[in-house]
JSON list of C-alpha atoms in Angstrom, two decimals:
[
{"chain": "A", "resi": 18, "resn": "UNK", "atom": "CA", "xyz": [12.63, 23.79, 32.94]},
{"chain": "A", "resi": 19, "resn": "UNK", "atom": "CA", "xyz": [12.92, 20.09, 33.19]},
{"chain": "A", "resi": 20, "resn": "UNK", "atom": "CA", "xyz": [13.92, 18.28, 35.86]},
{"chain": "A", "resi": 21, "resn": "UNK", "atom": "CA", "xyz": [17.90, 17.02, 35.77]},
{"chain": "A", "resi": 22, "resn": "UNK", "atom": "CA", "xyz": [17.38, 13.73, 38.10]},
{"chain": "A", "resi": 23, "resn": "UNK", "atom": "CA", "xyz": [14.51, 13.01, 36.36]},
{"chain": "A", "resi": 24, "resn": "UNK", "atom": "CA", "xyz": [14.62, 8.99, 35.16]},
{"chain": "A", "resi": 25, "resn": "UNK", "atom": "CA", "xyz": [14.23, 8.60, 31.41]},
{"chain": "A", "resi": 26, "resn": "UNK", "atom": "CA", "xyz": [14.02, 4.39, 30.10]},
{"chain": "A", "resi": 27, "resn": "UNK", "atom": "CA", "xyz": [16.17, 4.51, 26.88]},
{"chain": "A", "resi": 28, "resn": "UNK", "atom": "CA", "xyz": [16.27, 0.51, 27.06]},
{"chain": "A", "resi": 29, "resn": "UNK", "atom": "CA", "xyz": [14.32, -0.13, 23.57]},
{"chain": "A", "resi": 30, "resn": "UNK", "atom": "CA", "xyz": [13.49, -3.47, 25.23]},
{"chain": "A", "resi": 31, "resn": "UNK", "atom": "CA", "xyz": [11.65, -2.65, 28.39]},
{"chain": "A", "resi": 32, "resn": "UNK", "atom": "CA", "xyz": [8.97, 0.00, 26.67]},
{"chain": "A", "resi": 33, "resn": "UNK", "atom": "CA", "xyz": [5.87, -1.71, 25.94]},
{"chain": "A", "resi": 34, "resn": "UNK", "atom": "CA", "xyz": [5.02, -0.46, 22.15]},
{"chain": "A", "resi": 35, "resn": "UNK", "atom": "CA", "xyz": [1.30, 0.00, 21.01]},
{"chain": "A", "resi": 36, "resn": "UNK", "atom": "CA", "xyz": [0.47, -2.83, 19.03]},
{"chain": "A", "resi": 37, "resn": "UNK", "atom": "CA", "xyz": [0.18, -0.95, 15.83]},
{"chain": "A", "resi": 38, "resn": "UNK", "atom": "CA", "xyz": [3.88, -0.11, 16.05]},
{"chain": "A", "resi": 39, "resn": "UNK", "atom": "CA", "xyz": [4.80, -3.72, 16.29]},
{"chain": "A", "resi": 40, "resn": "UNK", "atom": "CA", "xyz": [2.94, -4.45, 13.04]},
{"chain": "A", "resi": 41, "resn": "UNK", "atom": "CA", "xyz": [4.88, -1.27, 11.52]},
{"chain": "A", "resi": 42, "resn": "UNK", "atom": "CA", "xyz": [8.34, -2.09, 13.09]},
{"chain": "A", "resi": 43, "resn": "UNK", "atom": "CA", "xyz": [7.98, -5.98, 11.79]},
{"chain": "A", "resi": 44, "resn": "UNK", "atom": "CA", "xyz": [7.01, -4.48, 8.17]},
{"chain": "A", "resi": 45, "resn": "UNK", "atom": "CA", "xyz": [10.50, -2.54, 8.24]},
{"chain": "A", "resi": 46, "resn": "UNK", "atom": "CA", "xyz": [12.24, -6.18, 9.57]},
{"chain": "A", "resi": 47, "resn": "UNK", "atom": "CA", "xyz": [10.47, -8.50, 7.19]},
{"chain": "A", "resi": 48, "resn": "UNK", "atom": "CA", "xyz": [11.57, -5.70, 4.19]},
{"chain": "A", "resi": 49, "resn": "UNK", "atom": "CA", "xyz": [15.05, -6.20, 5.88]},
{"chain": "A", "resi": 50, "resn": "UNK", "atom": "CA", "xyz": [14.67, -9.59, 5.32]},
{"chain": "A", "resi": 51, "resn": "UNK", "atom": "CA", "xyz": [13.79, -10.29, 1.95]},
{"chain": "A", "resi": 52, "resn": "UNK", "atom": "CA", "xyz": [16.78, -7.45, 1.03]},
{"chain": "A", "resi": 53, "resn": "UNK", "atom": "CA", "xyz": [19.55, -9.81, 2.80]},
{"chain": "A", "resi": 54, "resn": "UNK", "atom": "CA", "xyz": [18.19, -12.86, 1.12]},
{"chain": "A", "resi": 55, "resn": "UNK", "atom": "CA", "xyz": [18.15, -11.60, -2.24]},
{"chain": "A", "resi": 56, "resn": "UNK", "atom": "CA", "xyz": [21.62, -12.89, -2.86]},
{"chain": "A", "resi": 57, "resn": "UNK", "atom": "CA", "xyz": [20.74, -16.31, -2.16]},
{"chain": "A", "resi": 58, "resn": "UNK", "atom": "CA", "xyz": [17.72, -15.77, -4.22]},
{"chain": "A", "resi": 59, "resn": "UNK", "atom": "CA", "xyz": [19.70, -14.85, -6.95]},
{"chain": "A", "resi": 60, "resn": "UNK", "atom": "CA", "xyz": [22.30, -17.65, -6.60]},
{"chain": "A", "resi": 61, "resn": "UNK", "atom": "CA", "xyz": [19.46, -20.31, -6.62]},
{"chain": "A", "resi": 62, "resn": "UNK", "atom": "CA", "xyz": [18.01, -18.69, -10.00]},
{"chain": "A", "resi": 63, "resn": "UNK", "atom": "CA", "xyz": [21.15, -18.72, -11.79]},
{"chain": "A", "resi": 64, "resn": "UNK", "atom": "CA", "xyz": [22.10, -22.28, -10.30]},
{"chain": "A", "resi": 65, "resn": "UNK", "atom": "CA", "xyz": [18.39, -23.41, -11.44]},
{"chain": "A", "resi": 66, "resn": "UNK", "atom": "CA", "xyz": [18.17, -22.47, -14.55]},
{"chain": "A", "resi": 67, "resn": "UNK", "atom": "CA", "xyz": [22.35, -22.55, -15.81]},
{"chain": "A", "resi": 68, "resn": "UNK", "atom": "CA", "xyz": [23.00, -26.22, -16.32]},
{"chain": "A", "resi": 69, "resn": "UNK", "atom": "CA", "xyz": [21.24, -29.26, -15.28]},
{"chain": "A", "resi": 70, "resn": "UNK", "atom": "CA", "xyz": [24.04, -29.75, -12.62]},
{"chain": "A", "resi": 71, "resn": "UNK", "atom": "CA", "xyz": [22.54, -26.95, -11.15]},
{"chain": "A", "resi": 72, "resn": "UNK", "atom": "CA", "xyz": [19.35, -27.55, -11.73]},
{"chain": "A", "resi": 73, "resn": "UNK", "atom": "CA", "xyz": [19.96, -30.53, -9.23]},
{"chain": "A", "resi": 74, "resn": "UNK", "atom": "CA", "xyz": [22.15, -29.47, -7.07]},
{"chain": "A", "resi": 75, "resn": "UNK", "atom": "CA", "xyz": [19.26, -26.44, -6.12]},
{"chain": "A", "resi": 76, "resn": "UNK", "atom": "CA", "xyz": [16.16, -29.42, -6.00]},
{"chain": "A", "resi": 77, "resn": "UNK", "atom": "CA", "xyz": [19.21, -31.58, -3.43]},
{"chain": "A", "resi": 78, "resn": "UNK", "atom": "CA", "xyz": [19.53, -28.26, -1.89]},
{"chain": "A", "resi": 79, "resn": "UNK", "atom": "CA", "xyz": [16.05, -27.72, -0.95]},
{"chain": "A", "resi": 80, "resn": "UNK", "atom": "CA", "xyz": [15.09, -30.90, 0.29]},
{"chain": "A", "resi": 81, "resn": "UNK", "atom": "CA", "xyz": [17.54, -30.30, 3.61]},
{"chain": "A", "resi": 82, "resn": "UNK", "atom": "CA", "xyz": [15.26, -29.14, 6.67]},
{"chain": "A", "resi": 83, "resn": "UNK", "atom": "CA", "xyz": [17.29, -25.48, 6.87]},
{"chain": "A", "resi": 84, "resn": "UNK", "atom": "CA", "xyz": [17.13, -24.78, 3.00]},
{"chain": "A", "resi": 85, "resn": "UNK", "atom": "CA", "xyz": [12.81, -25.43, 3.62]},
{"chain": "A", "resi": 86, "resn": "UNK", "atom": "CA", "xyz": [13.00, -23.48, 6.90]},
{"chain": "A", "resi": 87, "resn": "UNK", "atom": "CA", "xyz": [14.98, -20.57, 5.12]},
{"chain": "A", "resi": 88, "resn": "UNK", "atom": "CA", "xyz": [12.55, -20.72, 2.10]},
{"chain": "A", "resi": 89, "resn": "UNK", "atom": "CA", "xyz": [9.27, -20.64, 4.17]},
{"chain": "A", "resi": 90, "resn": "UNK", "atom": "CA", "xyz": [10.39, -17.55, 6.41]},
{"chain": "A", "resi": 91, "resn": "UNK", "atom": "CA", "xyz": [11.42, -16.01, 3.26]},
{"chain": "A", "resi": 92, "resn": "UNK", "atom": "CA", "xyz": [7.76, -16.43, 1.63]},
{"chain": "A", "resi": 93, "resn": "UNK", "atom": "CA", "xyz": [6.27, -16.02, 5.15]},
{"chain": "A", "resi": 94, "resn": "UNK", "atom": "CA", "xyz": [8.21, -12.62, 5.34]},
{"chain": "A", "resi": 95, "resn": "UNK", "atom": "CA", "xyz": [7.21, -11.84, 1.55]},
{"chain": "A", "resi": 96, "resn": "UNK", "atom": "CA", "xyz": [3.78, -12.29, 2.41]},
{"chain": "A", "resi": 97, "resn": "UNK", "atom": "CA", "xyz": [4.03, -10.04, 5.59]},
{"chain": "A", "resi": 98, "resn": "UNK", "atom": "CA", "xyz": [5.65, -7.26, 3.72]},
{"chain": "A", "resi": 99, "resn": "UNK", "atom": "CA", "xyz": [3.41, -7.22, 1.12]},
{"chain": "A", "resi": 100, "resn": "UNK", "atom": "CA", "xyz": [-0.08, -7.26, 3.48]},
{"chain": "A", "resi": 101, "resn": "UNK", "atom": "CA", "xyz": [2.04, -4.39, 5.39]},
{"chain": "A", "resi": 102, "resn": "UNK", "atom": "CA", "xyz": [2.61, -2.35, 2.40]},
{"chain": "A", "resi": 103, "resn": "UNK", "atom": "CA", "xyz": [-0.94, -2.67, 1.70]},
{"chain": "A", "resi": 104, "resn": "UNK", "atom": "CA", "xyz": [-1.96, -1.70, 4.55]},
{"chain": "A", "resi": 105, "resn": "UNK", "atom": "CA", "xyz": [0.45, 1.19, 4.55]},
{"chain": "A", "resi": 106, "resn": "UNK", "atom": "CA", "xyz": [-0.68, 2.56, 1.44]},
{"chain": "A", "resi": 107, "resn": "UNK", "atom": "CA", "xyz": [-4.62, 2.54, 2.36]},
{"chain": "A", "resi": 108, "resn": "UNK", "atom": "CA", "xyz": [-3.28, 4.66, 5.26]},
{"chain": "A", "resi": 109, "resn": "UNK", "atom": "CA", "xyz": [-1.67, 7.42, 3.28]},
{"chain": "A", "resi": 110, "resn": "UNK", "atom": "CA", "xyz": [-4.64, 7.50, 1.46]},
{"chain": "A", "resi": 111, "resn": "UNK", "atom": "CA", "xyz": [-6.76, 7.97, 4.30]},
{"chain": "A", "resi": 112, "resn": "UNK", "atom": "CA", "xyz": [-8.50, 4.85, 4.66]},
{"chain": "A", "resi": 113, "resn": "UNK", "atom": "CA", "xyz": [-8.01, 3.20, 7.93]},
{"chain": "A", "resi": 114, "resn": "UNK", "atom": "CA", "xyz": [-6.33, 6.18, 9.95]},
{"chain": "A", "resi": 115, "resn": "UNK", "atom": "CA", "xyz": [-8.55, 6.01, 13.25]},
{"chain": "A", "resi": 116, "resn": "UNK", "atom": "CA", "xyz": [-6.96, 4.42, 15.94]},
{"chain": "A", "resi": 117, "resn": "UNK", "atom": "CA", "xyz": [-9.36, 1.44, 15.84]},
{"chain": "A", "resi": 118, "resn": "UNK", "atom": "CA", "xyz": [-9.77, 0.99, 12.61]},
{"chain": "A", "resi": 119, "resn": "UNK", "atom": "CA", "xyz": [-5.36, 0.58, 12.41]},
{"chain": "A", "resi": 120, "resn": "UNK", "atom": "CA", "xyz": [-5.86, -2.01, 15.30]},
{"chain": "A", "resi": 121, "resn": "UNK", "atom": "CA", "xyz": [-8.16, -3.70, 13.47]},
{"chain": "A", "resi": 122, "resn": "UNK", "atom": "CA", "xyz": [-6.21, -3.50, 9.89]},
{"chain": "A", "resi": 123, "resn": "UNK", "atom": "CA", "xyz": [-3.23, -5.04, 12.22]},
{"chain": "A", "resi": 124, "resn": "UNK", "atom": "CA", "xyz": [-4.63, -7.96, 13.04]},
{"chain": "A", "resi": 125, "resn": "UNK", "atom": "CA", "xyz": [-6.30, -8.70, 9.82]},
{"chain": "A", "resi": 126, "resn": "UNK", "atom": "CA", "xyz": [-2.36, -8.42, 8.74]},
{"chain": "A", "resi": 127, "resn": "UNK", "atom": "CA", "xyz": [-1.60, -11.08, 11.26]},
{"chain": "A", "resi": 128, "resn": "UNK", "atom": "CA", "xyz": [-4.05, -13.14, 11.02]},
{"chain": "A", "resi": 129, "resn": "UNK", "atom": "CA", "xyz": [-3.75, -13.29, 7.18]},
{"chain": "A", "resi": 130, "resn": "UNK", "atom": "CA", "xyz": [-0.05, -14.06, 7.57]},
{"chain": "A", "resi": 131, "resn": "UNK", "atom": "CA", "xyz": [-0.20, -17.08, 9.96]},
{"chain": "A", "resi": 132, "resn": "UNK", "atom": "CA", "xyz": [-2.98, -18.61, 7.87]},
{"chain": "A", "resi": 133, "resn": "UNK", "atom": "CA", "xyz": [-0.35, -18.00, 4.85]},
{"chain": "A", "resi": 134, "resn": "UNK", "atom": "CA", "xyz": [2.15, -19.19, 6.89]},
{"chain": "A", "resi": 135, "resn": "UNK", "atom": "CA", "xyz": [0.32, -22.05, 7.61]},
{"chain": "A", "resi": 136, "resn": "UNK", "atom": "CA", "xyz": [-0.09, -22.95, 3.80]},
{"chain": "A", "resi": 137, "resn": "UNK", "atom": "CA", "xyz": [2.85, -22.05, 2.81]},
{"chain": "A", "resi": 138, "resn": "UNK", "atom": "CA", "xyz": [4.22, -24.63, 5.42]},
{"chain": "A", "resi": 139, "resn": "UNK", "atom": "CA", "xyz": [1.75, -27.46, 4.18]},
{"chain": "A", "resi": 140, "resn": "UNK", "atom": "CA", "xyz": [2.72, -26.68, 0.14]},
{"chain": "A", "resi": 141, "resn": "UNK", "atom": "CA", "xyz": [6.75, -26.89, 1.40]},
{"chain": "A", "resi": 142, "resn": "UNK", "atom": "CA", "xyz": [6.34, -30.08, 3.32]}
]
């Protein structure tokens, strides 16, 4: 029988997650992510290739510092997601299950996405 005065932390904020479930919990964000921007996405497209009016009025659009910002974490998270997924999928397949090796395949992820972040920030500015 468990105790009844027993404490229990149920603030999400104050557990310290293993690293590996970072990595997994920012795949499910940056997935998030790219779903709420798909709108925009899809605004820009049809602006871009409509009319010439639009056409410019996307390339004005994307000059501002927010529009770039926006667009970079959006390719930043794209990236992300799909190293995650990757990395997801060798997992289910049984390739990099062990505790180390998923450590490992983790920061590989990371690293991978700040050097792509990195570029991606360059190529935008």
């Amino acid at each position: 029988m468990m105790n009844e005065h027993q404490f229990r932390n149920l603030n999400l904020l104050t557990i310290r997650y293993p690293f590996t479930a970072i990595i997994s919990l920012l795949h499910r964000l940056s997935g998030i992510f790219l779903f709420l921007l798909i709108p925009f996405l899809l605004w820009m497209l049809d602006s871009a290739t409509g009319t010439t009016d639009g056409f410019e009025r996307v390339q004005t659009l994307l000059t501002n510092l927010p529009a770039k910002l926006i667009l970079w974490l959006f390719l930043v998270a794209l990236w992300y997601h799909l190293i995650a997924g990757i990395r997801h999928l060798l997992m289910d397949i049984g390739i990099g299950e062990s505790l180390k090796s998923a450590r490992l395949s983790g920061g590989i992820t990371v690293v991978i996405t700040l050097l792509a972040g990195i570029l991606l920030g360059s190529w935008l500015w």
